[in-house]
CSV table of C-alpha atoms in Angstrom, one decimal:
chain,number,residue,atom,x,y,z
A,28,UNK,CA,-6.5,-11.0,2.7
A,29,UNK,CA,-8.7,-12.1,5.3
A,30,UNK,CA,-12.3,-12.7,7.0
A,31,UNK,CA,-14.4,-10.0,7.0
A,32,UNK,CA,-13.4,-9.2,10.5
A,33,UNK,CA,-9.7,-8.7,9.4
A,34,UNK,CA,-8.4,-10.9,11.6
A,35,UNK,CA,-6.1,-12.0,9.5
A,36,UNK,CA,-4.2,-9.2,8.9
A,37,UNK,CA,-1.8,-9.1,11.6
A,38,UNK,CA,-0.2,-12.0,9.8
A,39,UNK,CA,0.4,-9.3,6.6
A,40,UNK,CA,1.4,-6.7,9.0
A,41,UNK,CA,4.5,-8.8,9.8
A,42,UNK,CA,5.4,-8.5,6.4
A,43,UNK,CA,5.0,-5.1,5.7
A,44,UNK,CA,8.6,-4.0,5.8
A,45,UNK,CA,10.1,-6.9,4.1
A,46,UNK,CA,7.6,-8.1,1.6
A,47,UNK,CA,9.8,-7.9,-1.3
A,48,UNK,CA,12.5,-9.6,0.7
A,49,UNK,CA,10.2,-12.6,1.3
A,50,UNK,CA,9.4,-12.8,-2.1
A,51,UNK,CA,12.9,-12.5,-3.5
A,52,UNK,CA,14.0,-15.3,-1.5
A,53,UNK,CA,11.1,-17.6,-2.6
A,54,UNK,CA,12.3,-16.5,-6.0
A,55,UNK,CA,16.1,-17.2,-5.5
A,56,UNK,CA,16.9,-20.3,-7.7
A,57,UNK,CA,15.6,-18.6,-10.7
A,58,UNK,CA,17.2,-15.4,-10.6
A,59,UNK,CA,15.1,-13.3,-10.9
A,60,UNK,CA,13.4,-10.8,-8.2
A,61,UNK,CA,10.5,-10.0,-7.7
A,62,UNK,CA,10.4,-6.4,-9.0
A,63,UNK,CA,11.2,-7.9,-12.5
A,64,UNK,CA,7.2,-9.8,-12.7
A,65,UNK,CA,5.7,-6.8,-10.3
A,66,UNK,CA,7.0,-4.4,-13.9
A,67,UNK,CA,5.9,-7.6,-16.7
A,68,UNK,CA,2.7,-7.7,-15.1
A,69,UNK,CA,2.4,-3.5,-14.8
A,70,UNK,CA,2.9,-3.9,-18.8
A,71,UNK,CA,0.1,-5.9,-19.2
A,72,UNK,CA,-2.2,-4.8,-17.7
A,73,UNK,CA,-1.3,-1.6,-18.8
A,74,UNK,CA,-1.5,-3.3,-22.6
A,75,UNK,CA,-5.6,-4.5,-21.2
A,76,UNK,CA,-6.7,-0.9,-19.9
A,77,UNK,CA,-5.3,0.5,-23.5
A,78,UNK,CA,-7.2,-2.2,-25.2
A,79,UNK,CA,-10.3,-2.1,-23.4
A,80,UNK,CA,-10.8,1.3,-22.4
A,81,UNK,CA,-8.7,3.6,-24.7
A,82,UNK,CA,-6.7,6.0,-23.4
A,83,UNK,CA,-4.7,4.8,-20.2
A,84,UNK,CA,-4.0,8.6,-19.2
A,85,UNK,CA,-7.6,9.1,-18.4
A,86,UNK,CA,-8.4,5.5,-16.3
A,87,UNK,CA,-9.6,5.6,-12.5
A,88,UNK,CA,-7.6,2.3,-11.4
A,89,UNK,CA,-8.3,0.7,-8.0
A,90,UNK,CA,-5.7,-2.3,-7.1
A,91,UNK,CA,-7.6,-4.8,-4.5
A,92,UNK,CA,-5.2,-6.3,-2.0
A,93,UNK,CA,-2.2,-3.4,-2.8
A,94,UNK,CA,0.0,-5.0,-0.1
A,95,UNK,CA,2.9,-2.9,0.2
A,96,UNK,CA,2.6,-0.7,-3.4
A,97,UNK,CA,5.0,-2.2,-5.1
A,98,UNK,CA,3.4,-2.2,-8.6
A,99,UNK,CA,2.3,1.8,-8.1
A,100,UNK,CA,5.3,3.8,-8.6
A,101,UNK,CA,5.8,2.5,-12.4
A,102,UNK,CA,1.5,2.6,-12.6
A,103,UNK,CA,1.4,6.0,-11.3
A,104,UNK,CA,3.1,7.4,-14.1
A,105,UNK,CA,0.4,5.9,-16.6
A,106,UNK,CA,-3.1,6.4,-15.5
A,107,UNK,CA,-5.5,9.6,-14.3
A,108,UNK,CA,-5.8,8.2,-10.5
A,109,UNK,CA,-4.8,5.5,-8.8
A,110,UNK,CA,-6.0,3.8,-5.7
A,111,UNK,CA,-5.1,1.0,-3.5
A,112,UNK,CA,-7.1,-1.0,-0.5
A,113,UNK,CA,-5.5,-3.0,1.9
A,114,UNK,CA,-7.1,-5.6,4.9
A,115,UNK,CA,-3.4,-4.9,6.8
A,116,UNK,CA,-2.6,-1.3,8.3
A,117,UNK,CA,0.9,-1.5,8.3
A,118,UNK,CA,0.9,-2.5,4.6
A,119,UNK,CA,-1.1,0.4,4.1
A,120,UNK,CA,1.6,2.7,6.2
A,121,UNK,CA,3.9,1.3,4.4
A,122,UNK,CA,2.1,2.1,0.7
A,123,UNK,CA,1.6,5.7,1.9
A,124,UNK,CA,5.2,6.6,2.6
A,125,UNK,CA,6.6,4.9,-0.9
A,126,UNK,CA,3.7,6.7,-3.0
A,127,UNK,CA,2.5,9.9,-1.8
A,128,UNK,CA,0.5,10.3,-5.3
A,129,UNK,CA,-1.4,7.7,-4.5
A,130,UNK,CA,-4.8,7.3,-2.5
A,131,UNK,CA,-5.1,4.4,-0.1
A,132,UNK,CA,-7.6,2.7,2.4
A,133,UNK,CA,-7.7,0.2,4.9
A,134,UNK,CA,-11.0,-1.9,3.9
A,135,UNK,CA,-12.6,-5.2,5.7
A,136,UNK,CA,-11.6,-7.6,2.8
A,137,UNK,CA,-14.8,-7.4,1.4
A,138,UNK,CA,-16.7,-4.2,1.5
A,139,UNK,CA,-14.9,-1.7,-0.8
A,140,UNK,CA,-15.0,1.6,0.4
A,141,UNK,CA,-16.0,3.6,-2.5
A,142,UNK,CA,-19.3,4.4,-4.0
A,143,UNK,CA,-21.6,2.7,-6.8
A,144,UNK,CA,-20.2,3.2,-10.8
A,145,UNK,CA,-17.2,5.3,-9.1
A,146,UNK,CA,-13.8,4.1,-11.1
A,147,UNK,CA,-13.0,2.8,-14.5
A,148,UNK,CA,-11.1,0.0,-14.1
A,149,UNK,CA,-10.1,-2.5,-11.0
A,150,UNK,CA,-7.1,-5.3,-10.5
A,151,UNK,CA,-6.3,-7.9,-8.2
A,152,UNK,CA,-2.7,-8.9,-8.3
A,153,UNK,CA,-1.7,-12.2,-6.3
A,154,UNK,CA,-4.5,-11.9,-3.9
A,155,UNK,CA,-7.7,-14.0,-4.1
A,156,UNK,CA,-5.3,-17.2,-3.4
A,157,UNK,CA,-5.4,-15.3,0.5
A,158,UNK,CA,-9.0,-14.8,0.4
A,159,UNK,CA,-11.5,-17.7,2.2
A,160,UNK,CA,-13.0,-19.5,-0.5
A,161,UNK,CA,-16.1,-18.7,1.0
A,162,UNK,CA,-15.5,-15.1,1.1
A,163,UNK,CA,-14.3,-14.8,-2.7
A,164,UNK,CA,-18.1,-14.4,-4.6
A,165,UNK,CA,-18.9,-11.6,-2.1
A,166,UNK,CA,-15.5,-9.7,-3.0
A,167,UNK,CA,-16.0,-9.9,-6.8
A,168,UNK,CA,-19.4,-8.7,-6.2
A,169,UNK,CA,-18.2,-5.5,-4.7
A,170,UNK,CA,-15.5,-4.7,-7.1
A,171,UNK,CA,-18.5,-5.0,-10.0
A,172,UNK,CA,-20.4,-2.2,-7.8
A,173,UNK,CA,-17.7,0.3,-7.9
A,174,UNK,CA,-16.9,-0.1,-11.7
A,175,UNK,CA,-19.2,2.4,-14.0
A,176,UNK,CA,-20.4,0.0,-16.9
A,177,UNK,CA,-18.2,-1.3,-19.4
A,178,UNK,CA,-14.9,-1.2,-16.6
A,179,UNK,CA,-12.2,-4.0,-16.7
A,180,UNK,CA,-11.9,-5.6,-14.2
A,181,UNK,CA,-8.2,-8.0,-13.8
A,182,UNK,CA,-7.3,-11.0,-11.8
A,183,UNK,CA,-3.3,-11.9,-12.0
A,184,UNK,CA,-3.3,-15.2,-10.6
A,185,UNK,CA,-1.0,-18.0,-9.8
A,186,UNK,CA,-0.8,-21.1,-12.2
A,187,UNK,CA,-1.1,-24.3,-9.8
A,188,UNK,CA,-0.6,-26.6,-13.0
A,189,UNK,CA,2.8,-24.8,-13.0
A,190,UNK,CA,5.6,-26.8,-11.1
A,191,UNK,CA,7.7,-24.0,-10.6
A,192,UNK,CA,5.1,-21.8,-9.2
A,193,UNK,CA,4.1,-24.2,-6.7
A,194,UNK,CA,7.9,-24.2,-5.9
A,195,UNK,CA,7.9,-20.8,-5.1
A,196,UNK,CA,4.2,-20.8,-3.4
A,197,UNK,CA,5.9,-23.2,-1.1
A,198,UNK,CA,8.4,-21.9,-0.1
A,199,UNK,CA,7.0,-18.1,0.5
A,200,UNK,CA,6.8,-17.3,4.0
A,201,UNK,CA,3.4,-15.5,3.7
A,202,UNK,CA,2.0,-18.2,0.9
A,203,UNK,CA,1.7,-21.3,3.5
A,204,UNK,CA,-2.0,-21.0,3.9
A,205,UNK,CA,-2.8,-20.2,-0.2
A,206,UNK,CA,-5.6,-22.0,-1.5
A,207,UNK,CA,-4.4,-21.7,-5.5
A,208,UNK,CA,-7.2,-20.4,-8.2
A,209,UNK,CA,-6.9,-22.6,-11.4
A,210,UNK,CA,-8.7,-20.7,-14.4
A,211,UNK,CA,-11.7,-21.9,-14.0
A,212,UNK,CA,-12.5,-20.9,-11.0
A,213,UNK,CA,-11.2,-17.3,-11.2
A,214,UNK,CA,-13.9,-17.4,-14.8
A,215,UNK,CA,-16.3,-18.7,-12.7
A,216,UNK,CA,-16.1,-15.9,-9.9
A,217,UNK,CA,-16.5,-13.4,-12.5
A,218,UNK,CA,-19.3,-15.2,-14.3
A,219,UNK,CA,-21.2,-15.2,-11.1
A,220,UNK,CA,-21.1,-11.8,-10.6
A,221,UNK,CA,-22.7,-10.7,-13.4
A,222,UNK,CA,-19.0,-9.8,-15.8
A,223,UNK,CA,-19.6,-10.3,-19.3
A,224,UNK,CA,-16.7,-10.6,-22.0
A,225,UNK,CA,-14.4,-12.9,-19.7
A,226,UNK,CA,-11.0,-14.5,-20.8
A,227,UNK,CA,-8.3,-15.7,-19.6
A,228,UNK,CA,-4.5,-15.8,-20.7
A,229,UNK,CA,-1.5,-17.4,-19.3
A,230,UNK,CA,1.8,-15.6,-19.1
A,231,UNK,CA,5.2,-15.8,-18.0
A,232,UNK,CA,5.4,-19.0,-20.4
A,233,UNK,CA,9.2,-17.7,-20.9
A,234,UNK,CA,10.8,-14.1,-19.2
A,235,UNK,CA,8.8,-11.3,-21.1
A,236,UNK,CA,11.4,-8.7,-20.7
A,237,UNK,CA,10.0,-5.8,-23.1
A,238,UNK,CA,7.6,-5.7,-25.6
A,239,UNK,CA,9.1,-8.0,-28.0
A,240,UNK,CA,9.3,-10.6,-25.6
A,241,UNK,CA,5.4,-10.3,-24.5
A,242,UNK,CA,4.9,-10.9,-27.8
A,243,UNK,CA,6.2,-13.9,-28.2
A,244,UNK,CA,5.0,-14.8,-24.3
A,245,UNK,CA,0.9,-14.3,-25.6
A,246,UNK,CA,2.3,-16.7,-28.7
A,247,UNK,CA,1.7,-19.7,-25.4
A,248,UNK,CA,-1.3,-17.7,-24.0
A,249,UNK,CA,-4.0,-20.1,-24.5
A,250,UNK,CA,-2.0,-23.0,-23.1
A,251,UNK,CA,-1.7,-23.9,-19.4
A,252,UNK,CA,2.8,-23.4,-19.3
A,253,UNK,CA,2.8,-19.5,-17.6
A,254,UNK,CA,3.8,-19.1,-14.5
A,255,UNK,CA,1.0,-17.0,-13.6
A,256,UNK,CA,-2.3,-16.1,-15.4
A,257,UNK,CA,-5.2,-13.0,-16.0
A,258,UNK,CA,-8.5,-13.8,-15.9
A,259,UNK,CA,-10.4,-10.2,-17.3
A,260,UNK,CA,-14.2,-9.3,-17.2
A,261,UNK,CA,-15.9,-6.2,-18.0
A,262,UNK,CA,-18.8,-4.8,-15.8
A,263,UNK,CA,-22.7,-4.4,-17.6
């Protein structure tokens, strides 16, 4: 993500044709790639919308900071629309060839281009740790305009109390200027902006490969071991 200005996004336009590659190498010593947590995390918050807003088939999802699309072709499948924004044009590019079901816009990285009350349900996958600190309140703002009340809205963060991650954060080509989110302050971002119902839950405490395994991965939800967290707030 960037300033308002995008400038920025050059620096994800670089990466645009070999995110995964990137991310895969970061992830080497563990053996696992990246498309393994890109799916886990597709479960999940497929398991949220189902939970919080009934039937999946009928959601209007909006994924902030879509990079690349990875997560859309499995996400595609499940929900009524789908739609991603991007700050980087050649992500975008990128997106449109992979998922030609899918609607996507280049956006300022903070002014969503959609209208008031306009979709159901919003995420943010590994992206507020690119935002400006300062620019983070004005972006969750935004995404509570575009929700119609009662929407979810999702932020899959990094844990920093996690040594591995931090491993892999420092090692990820595209990661070197992250500013990590601990759980507090992704709660606090949605508090501000008026979400109610917020909670958070750590996961990837062990690998969650099918359902039976998420079970047992939300048994160490409340503690501080996962990999990566969600943070979840519902618009009023």
């Amino acid at each position: 993500m960037a300033n308002p200005d995008g400038t920025n996004a050059p620096e994800f336009d670089a990466y645009s044709e070999s995110y995964s590659e990137e991310v895969d190498r970061a992830l080497n010593f563990s053996g696992f790639k990246v498309d393994f947590f890109t799916r886990v995390k597709n479960d999940y918050l497929i398991d949220l919308l189902s939970s919080k807003l009934g039937e999946v088939a009928k959601v209007e999802l909006l994924d902030v900071g879509c990079g690349v699309g990875n997560a859309h072709e499995q996400l595609f499948q499940h929900v009524g629309a789908l739609a991603g924004i991007d700050i980087s044009p050649a992500c975008i590019t990128t997106a449109r060839k992979r998922n030609a079901g899918v609607r996507y816009e280049v956006f300022d990285g903070t002014h969503l281009p959609l209208a008031d009350q306009s979709i159901d349900a919003a995420f943010a996958s590994c992206v507020f740790h690119h935002v400006p600190v300062a620019q983070r309140p004005a972006l969750v703002d935004d995404i509570r305009r575009v929700l119609r009340p009662g929407g979810l809205f999702a932020i899959f963060e990094h844990n920093p109390l996690n040594p591995v991650t931090r491993h892999v954060v420092n090692t990820c080509a595209f990661d070197k200027d992250a500013i990590l989110l601990r759980r507090r302050d992704s709660e606090t971002l949605l508090r501000d902006a008026g979400f109610g119902d917020i909670s958070t839950r750590y996961i990837f405490s062990i690998p969650p490969a099918g359902a039976l395994l998420r079970k047992v991965d939300r048994l160490f939800s409340l503690l501080p071991f996962g990999a990566q967290y969600y943070t979840i707030g519902t618009g009023r």
